[in-house]
XYZ file of C-alpha atoms in Angstrom:
235
model
C 1.848 0.034 -0.037
C -0.322 -1.455 -2.851
C -4.226 -1.743 -2.243
C -6.869 -3.738 -4.004
C -10.248 -1.931 -3.826
C -13.027 -4.299 -5.208
C -16.108 -2.037 -5.471
C -18.597 -2.394 -8.233
C -20.127 1.215 -7.784
C -18.129 3.351 -10.270
C -18.614 6.701 -8.491
C -17.907 5.193 -5.096
C -14.913 3.352 -6.470
C -13.561 6.364 -8.014
C -13.935 8.286 -4.695
C -12.531 5.900 -2.389
C -9.569 5.321 -4.652
C -8.803 8.983 -5.019
C -8.943 9.343 -1.059
C -6.609 6.414 -0.616
C -4.332 7.868 -3.244
C -4.295 11.095 -1.245
C -3.323 9.113 1.913
C -0.058 8.177 0.011
C -1.318 4.483 -1.045
C -0.893 2.627 -4.444
C -4.512 1.630 -5.336
C -5.643 -0.852 -7.921
C -9.372 -1.212 -8.490
C -11.612 -4.152 -9.634
C -15.287 -3.731 -10.459
C -16.443 -7.489 -10.366
C -15.510 -10.512 -8.067
C -14.181 -12.530 -10.909
C -11.808 -9.784 -11.864
C -10.902 -9.427 -8.202
C -10.411 -13.412 -7.916
C -7.817 -13.218 -10.956
C -5.739 -10.324 -9.674
C -5.647 -12.093 -6.202
C -4.119 -15.171 -8.021
C -1.293 -13.010 -9.652
C -0.384 -10.010 -7.733
C 0.801 -9.086 -4.162
C -1.201 -6.657 -2.175
C -0.669 -5.361 1.438
C -4.517 -5.026 1.854
C -7.760 -6.006 0.006
C -10.784 -3.686 0.719
C -13.714 -6.047 -0.573
C -17.378 -5.196 -1.154
C -19.708 -8.158 -0.821
C -22.349 -7.515 -3.582
C -20.436 -7.886 -6.558
C -21.132 -9.117 -10.085
C -20.020 -12.243 -11.454
C -18.802 -13.671 -8.074
C -19.869 -12.760 -4.603
C -17.342 -11.097 -2.379
C -17.509 -13.646 0.251
C -16.621 -16.234 -2.364
C -13.731 -14.195 -3.323
C -12.471 -14.168 0.257
C -13.066 -17.923 0.502
C -11.010 -18.681 -2.503
C -8.315 -16.399 -1.400
C -7.963 -17.944 2.169
C -7.987 -21.354 0.657
C -5.392 -20.690 -1.803
C -2.412 -21.237 0.497
C 0.741 -19.248 0.107
C 1.820 -15.875 1.352
C -1.020 -14.332 -0.869
C -3.672 -16.255 1.355
C -2.646 -14.130 4.427
C -3.242 -10.691 2.715
C -5.562 -8.787 5.213
C -8.916 -8.173 3.931
C -11.473 -5.466 5.054
C -15.163 -6.225 4.040
C -16.909 -3.010 2.983
C -20.715 -3.500 2.387
C -24.358 -1.906 2.899
C -25.340 -5.589 4.206
C -25.655 -5.173 7.843
C -27.024 -8.750 8.955
C -25.049 -10.357 11.936
C -25.104 -13.483 10.100
C -23.412 -12.447 7.243
C -20.969 -10.272 9.251
C -20.051 -13.689 11.371
C -19.721 -15.440 8.142
C -17.352 -13.110 6.722
C -15.302 -13.061 9.921
C -15.360 -16.778 9.814
C -13.943 -17.100 6.259
C -11.165 -14.742 7.334
C -11.858 -11.230 7.056
C -9.825 -9.007 9.362
C -12.081 -6.153 9.866
C -15.752 -5.134 8.674
C -17.008 -1.721 8.093
C -20.750 -1.139 6.894
C -21.863 1.403 4.400
C -22.434 4.250 4.885
C -19.322 5.304 6.791
C -16.990 8.286 7.456
C -13.995 8.613 5.323
C -11.839 9.041 8.320
C -12.841 6.052 9.892
C -11.970 3.928 6.649
C -8.576 5.627 6.507
C -7.839 4.985 10.205
C -8.826 1.283 9.931
C -6.673 0.858 6.816
C -3.683 2.305 8.484
C -4.129 0.174 11.552
C -4.521 -3.107 9.287
C -1.373 -2.196 7.254
C 0.925 -1.415 10.464
C -0.387 -4.817 11.976
C 0.220 -6.703 8.909
C 3.522 -5.242 8.266
C 4.625 -6.084 11.907
C 5.361 -2.323 12.229
C 5.113 -2.126 15.855
C 6.948 1.007 15.984
C 4.816 4.103 15.120
C 7.720 6.007 13.790
C 10.585 4.929 11.421
C 13.712 6.751 11.572
C 16.978 7.078 9.325
C 19.023 9.949 10.334
C 16.857 13.120 10.738
C 14.398 11.677 8.127
C 11.331 10.129 10.041
C 8.029 8.355 8.810
C 4.959 8.605 11.158
C 2.859 5.160 10.346
C -0.069 6.618 11.934
C -0.295 9.962 10.087
C 1.750 8.556 7.096
C 3.669 11.614 6.668
C 7.482 12.148 6.238
C 9.530 14.786 8.046
C 12.956 16.022 8.376
C 13.907 17.347 11.850
C 10.261 17.844 12.412
C 9.641 19.734 9.249
C 7.249 18.129 6.519
C 8.952 16.715 3.484
C 7.080 17.258 0.505
C 6.687 14.171 -1.923
C 4.711 13.205 -4.686
C 2.475 9.880 -4.181
C 5.263 7.754 -6.144
C 8.132 9.268 -4.355
C 6.313 8.628 -0.945
C 5.692 5.239 -1.758
C 9.367 4.590 -2.857
C 10.606 6.164 0.352
C 8.031 4.262 2.615
C 8.862 1.074 0.951
C 12.707 1.708 1.901
C 12.327 3.261 5.291
C 10.256 0.428 6.509
C 12.935 -2.326 5.577
C 15.670 -0.716 7.501
C 19.314 -2.150 6.501
C 17.657 -4.225 3.681
C 17.994 -3.896 -0.009
C 14.845 -3.836 -1.945
C 15.010 -5.129 -5.556
C 14.079 -2.739 -8.313
C 11.064 -5.188 -9.361
C 9.815 -5.125 -5.799
C 9.792 -1.333 -5.677
C 7.910 -1.179 -9.104
C 5.196 -3.356 -7.811
C 4.706 -1.260 -4.856
C 4.701 2.254 -6.481
C 3.016 1.458 -9.835
C -0.470 0.110 -10.502
C -1.268 -2.265 -13.398
C -3.084 0.251 -15.160
C 0.071 2.642 -15.208
C 1.746 2.843 -18.559
C 5.297 2.153 -17.180
C 7.843 -0.378 -17.299
C 10.359 -1.531 -14.509
C 13.079 0.922 -15.432
C 10.470 3.974 -14.579
C 11.519 3.198 -11.110
C 14.796 4.911 -11.769
C 13.297 8.152 -12.268
C 11.456 8.355 -9.062
C 14.630 7.245 -7.333
C 16.419 10.143 -8.977
C 13.751 12.587 -7.859
C 13.568 11.370 -4.176
C 17.368 11.546 -4.257
C 17.486 15.122 -5.233
C 14.755 16.146 -2.410
C 16.979 14.247 0.172
C 20.092 15.988 -1.036
C 18.540 19.340 -0.174
C 17.605 18.553 3.599
C 21.217 18.443 5.129
C 24.086 16.216 5.872
C 22.510 14.317 8.798
C 19.403 13.104 6.663
C 19.163 9.776 4.350
C 20.618 8.669 1.080
C 19.354 5.963 -1.290
C 22.272 3.741 -2.043
C 22.386 1.373 -5.042
C 23.645 -2.006 -4.689
C 24.226 -3.154 -8.397
C 22.302 -6.394 -9.057
C 20.582 -6.154 -5.688
C 18.651 -3.244 -5.451
C 18.219 -0.127 -3.182
C 18.759 0.662 0.299
C 18.023 3.653 2.445
C 20.878 4.535 4.767
C 21.905 7.635 7.127
C 23.739 9.912 4.745
C 27.103 9.415 6.658
C 26.901 5.764 6.497
C 26.135 5.869 2.720
C 29.363 8.331 2.229
C 31.491 5.986 4.261
C 30.556 2.894 2.203
C 31.261 5.055 -1.086
C 34.833 5.623 0.018
């Protein structure tokens, strides 16, 4: 899932982005309110982590514009992250449509827990564990396992598999997968997703016949299925 982190402090932005990527999330960063507003006009995000004290445009104004825009992007969950602790400003942010509010300084574990909770809520993932054959994805720990054993994946492999397993029985277009796996700053084109798919398939092939397989639906996209179902479709 792709997150927009809007934080003007370079060191804090770098630290937070690394922590979120270590939690298997795709992260894009913006350092001014104006840059964040532009990205929110043109890109889709699963979550925005928004500082309030930003140059060029205050975080509350970024939030106000997002919520006033209309369409699906206007409903993007927003977590306010700020050193401002006043009750009046906190109420203002919540009234403008913020979904959560975390004051600095904070513990990284609390930020990660709140991010995971907002993502589960926004995606409608009431089930804590998604299953496909013997492959399982725990939305709390954000870890994949096969028959209870951890499945080792790179961040991009994890992002691809998460995008597929959380959409059971549905084909995901290549362009959608690319948007969820790669950040704007990555030097890659949409065909790069095929290499990631190839690597994930190799890892899934090694875990046994009761696992999962990625099926290519030509002209439509990719779908995750139990291996037995994928084999039957191929006959």
